[in-house]
Amino acid sequence: LFRQPESSHLGECPICLLPLSLDTKHAMMQSCCSKLICIGCCCASIRYEVVKAKMIKNRSCPFCRQPEPETAAEIEHYKMKRRKANDPVAIQEAGKRCYHDGDYERAFEYFSKAIDIEAGDADAEAEAHYCLSFMYRDGKGIGRDAQKRVYHLEEAAIGGHPKARHDLGVHEVYQGRIERAARLSSYPPT
């Protein structure tokens, strides 16, 4: 919990292998393979396909080379296919969508499933733990439970989620454990 993770909970771009920015505006989630790809690789792929290959239509995913979906129905089909394949990223993203749509029970199910998948993606698991901590904090769809909230914050922080580390540090300050809060926020850890 007090060690600094090797990378963020978002991991690295699967194409260029550079760490992904914590600002999610600098990456794109691909609906076909559920990979988060940096904007640079997405732009390079588009440039190659448009300029070099003279293909304005029929672009493909920079990672898996699946044809880019053209309609919302195709995008939803790809996402459903990834969820059926037990892709933890796709499941966690479906949970976020349900949460924002107000379907808290299904969001809880998706987040829990993303955590429980054995061969899961550690990055998706950290994000799912962080989302569950919100649900336990607000009591949406499930009852408020401070103990479970802290548990999920700790799991997300161990997984490298920076916002979870921050929220856990704030919680420790409110509990009067200033030294523990300082250790959570120190770079490098003391």
Coordinates of C-alpha atoms in Angstrom, one line a residue:
L1 CA 0.0 0.0 0.0
F2 CA 2.8 2.4 0.8
R3 CA 5.0 1.5 -2.2
Q4 CA 4.8 3.7 -5.3
P5 CA 3.5 1.6 -8.2
E6 CA 5.6 1.0 -11.3
S7 CA 3.0 2.7 -13.5
S8 CA -0.5 4.2 -13.2
H9 CA -3.6 2.1 -13.1
L10 CA -4.1 2.9 -16.8
G11 CA -0.9 1.0 -17.8
E12 CA 0.9 1.7 -21.1
C13 CA -0.1 2.1 -24.7
P14 CA 0.0 -1.5 -26.2
I15 CA 1.5 -0.1 -29.4
C16 CA 4.3 2.4 -28.4
L17 CA 4.6 1.0 -24.8
L18 CA 4.8 4.5 -23.3
P19 CA 2.9 5.1 -20.1
L20 CA -0.7 6.4 -20.6
S21 CA -1.5 9.9 -19.3
L22 CA -3.7 10.1 -16.3
D23 CA -5.7 12.6 -18.4
T24 CA -7.9 10.3 -20.3
K25 CA -8.4 12.8 -23.0
H26 CA -5.0 11.7 -24.3
A27 CA -6.1 8.1 -25.0
M28 CA -8.9 6.4 -26.9
M29 CA -10.7 3.2 -25.8
Q30 CA -11.2 0.9 -28.8
S31 CA -14.6 -0.8 -28.7
C32 CA -13.3 -3.8 -30.7
C33 CA -10.5 -5.0 -28.4
S34 CA -11.1 -2.8 -25.2
K35 CA -7.6 -1.4 -25.5
L36 CA -6.7 2.1 -24.3
I37 CA -4.4 3.5 -27.0
C38 CA -2.6 6.8 -26.8
I39 CA -3.6 9.7 -29.1
G40 CA -0.3 9.6 -30.8
C41 CA -0.6 6.0 -31.9
C42 CA -4.2 6.6 -33.0
C43 CA -3.2 9.7 -35.0
A44 CA -0.3 7.8 -36.6
S45 CA -2.6 5.0 -37.6
I46 CA -5.1 7.3 -39.1
R47 CA -2.4 9.2 -40.9
Y48 CA -0.9 6.0 -42.3
E49 CA -4.3 4.7 -43.5
V50 CA -5.4 8.1 -45.0
V51 CA -2.1 9.3 -46.5
K52 CA -0.1 6.2 -47.3
A53 CA -2.8 3.6 -48.0
K54 CA -5.3 6.1 -49.5
M55 CA -8.1 4.6 -47.4
I56 CA -10.4 7.3 -46.2
K57 CA -13.1 4.8 -45.4
N58 CA -12.7 1.3 -43.9
R59 CA -10.2 2.4 -41.2
S60 CA -9.2 -0.2 -38.7
C61 CA -8.2 -0.4 -35.0
P62 CA -4.5 0.5 -34.5
F63 CA -4.1 -2.6 -32.2
C64 CA -6.2 -5.5 -33.5
R65 CA -6.9 -4.2 -37.0
Q66 CA -10.6 -4.9 -36.8
P67 CA -12.6 -2.6 -39.1
E68 CA -13.6 0.6 -37.3
P69 CA -17.4 0.4 -36.5
E70 CA -19.5 2.9 -38.4
T71 CA -22.7 2.9 -36.4
A72 CA -23.6 2.9 -32.7
A73 CA -25.1 -0.5 -33.2
E74 CA -21.8 -1.9 -34.4
I75 CA -20.0 -0.3 -31.4
E76 CA -22.4 -1.8 -29.0
H77 CA -22.0 -5.2 -30.8
Y78 CA -18.2 -5.0 -30.3
K79 CA -18.6 -4.1 -26.6
M80 CA -21.1 -6.9 -26.0
K81 CA -18.7 -9.3 -27.7
R82 CA -15.9 -8.2 -25.4
R83 CA -18.1 -8.5 -22.3
K84 CA -19.2 -12.1 -23.3
A85 CA -15.5 -12.9 -23.6
N86 CA -15.1 -11.8 -19.9
D87 CA -12.9 -8.9 -20.8
P88 CA -12.5 -7.0 -17.5
V89 CA -12.0 -3.6 -19.2
A90 CA -15.2 -4.0 -21.2
I91 CA -17.1 -5.2 -18.1
Q92 CA -15.8 -2.3 -16.0
E93 CA -16.6 0.2 -18.7
A94 CA -20.2 -1.2 -18.9
G95 CA -20.4 -0.7 -15.1
K96 CA -19.4 2.9 -15.5
R97 CA -22.0 3.4 -18.2
C98 CA -24.7 1.8 -16.0
Y99 CA -23.6 4.0 -13.0
H100 CA -23.9 7.2 -15.0
D101 CA -27.3 6.1 -16.4
G102 CA -28.6 5.5 -12.8
D103 CA -28.7 1.7 -13.0
Y104 CA -26.7 1.2 -9.8
E105 CA -27.6 -2.4 -9.2
R106 CA -26.2 -3.5 -12.7
A107 CA -23.2 -1.2 -12.2
F108 CA -22.4 -2.9 -8.9
E109 CA -22.7 -6.3 -10.7
Y110 CA -20.4 -5.2 -13.5
F111 CA -17.8 -3.8 -11.1
S112 CA -17.9 -6.9 -8.9
K113 CA -17.5 -9.1 -11.9
A114 CA -14.6 -7.1 -13.3
I115 CA -12.8 -7.6 -9.9
D116 CA -13.7 -11.3 -9.7
I117 CA -12.3 -12.4 -13.1
E118 CA -9.3 -14.5 -12.3
A119 CA -7.2 -13.7 -15.3
G120 CA -8.2 -10.1 -14.9
D121 CA -6.5 -7.0 -16.0
A122 CA -4.9 -5.4 -12.9
D123 CA -5.6 -1.9 -14.4
A124 CA -9.3 -2.6 -14.9
E125 CA -9.4 -4.2 -11.4
A126 CA -8.0 -1.1 -9.8
E127 CA -10.5 1.1 -11.6
A128 CA -13.4 -1.2 -10.6
H129 CA -12.3 -1.1 -7.0
Y130 CA -12.2 2.7 -7.1
C131 CA -15.7 2.8 -8.6
L132 CA -17.0 0.4 -5.9
S133 CA -15.6 2.7 -3.3
F134 CA -17.7 5.5 -4.7
M135 CA -20.8 3.4 -4.6
Y136 CA -20.1 2.4 -0.9
R137 CA -19.4 6.1 -0.1
D138 CA -22.7 7.4 -1.7
G139 CA -24.8 4.4 -0.9
K140 CA -26.2 4.3 -4.5
G141 CA -27.6 0.9 -5.3
I142 CA -26.0 -0.6 -2.2
G143 CA -26.0 0.6 1.4
R144 CA -23.4 3.0 2.7
D145 CA -20.5 1.0 4.2
A146 CA -17.4 2.9 5.3
Q147 CA -15.4 -0.2 6.0
K148 CA -16.0 -1.6 2.5
R149 CA -15.3 1.8 1.0
V150 CA -11.9 1.9 2.6
Y151 CA -11.2 -1.7 1.6
H152 CA -11.9 -0.9 -2.0
L153 CA -9.9 2.3 -1.8
E154 CA -6.9 0.3 -0.5
E155 CA -7.2 -2.3 -3.2
A156 CA -7.3 0.4 -5.9
A157 CA -4.4 2.3 -4.3
I158 CA -2.3 -0.9 -4.3
G159 CA -3.2 -1.3 -8.0
G160 CA -1.7 2.1 -8.7
H161 CA -4.8 4.3 -8.9
P162 CA -3.7 7.8 -8.0
K163 CA -7.1 9.2 -7.1
A164 CA -7.6 6.2 -4.7
R165 CA -4.3 7.0 -3.0
H166 CA -5.5 10.6 -2.6
D167 CA -8.9 9.7 -1.3
L168 CA -7.4 7.2 1.1
G169 CA -4.9 9.8 2.3
V170 CA -7.8 12.2 3.0
H171 CA -9.6 9.5 4.9
E172 CA -6.5 8.9 7.0
V173 CA -6.3 12.6 7.8
Y174 CA -9.9 12.6 9.0
Q175 CA -9.1 9.6 11.1
G176 CA -6.3 11.5 12.7
R177 CA -3.5 9.3 11.2
I178 CA -1.5 12.1 9.7
E179 CA 1.8 10.1 9.3
R180 CA -0.1 7.3 7.4
A181 CA -1.7 9.9 5.2
A182 CA 1.7 11.5 4.5
R183 CA 3.2 8.1 3.5
L184 CA 0.3 7.6 1.1
S185 CA 1.0 10.9 -0.7
S186 CA 4.8 11.0 -0.6
Y187 CA 6.9 10.6 -3.7
P188 CA 8.9 8.5 -3.3
P189 CA 7.3 6.7 -0.3
T190 CA 9.1 7.1 3.0

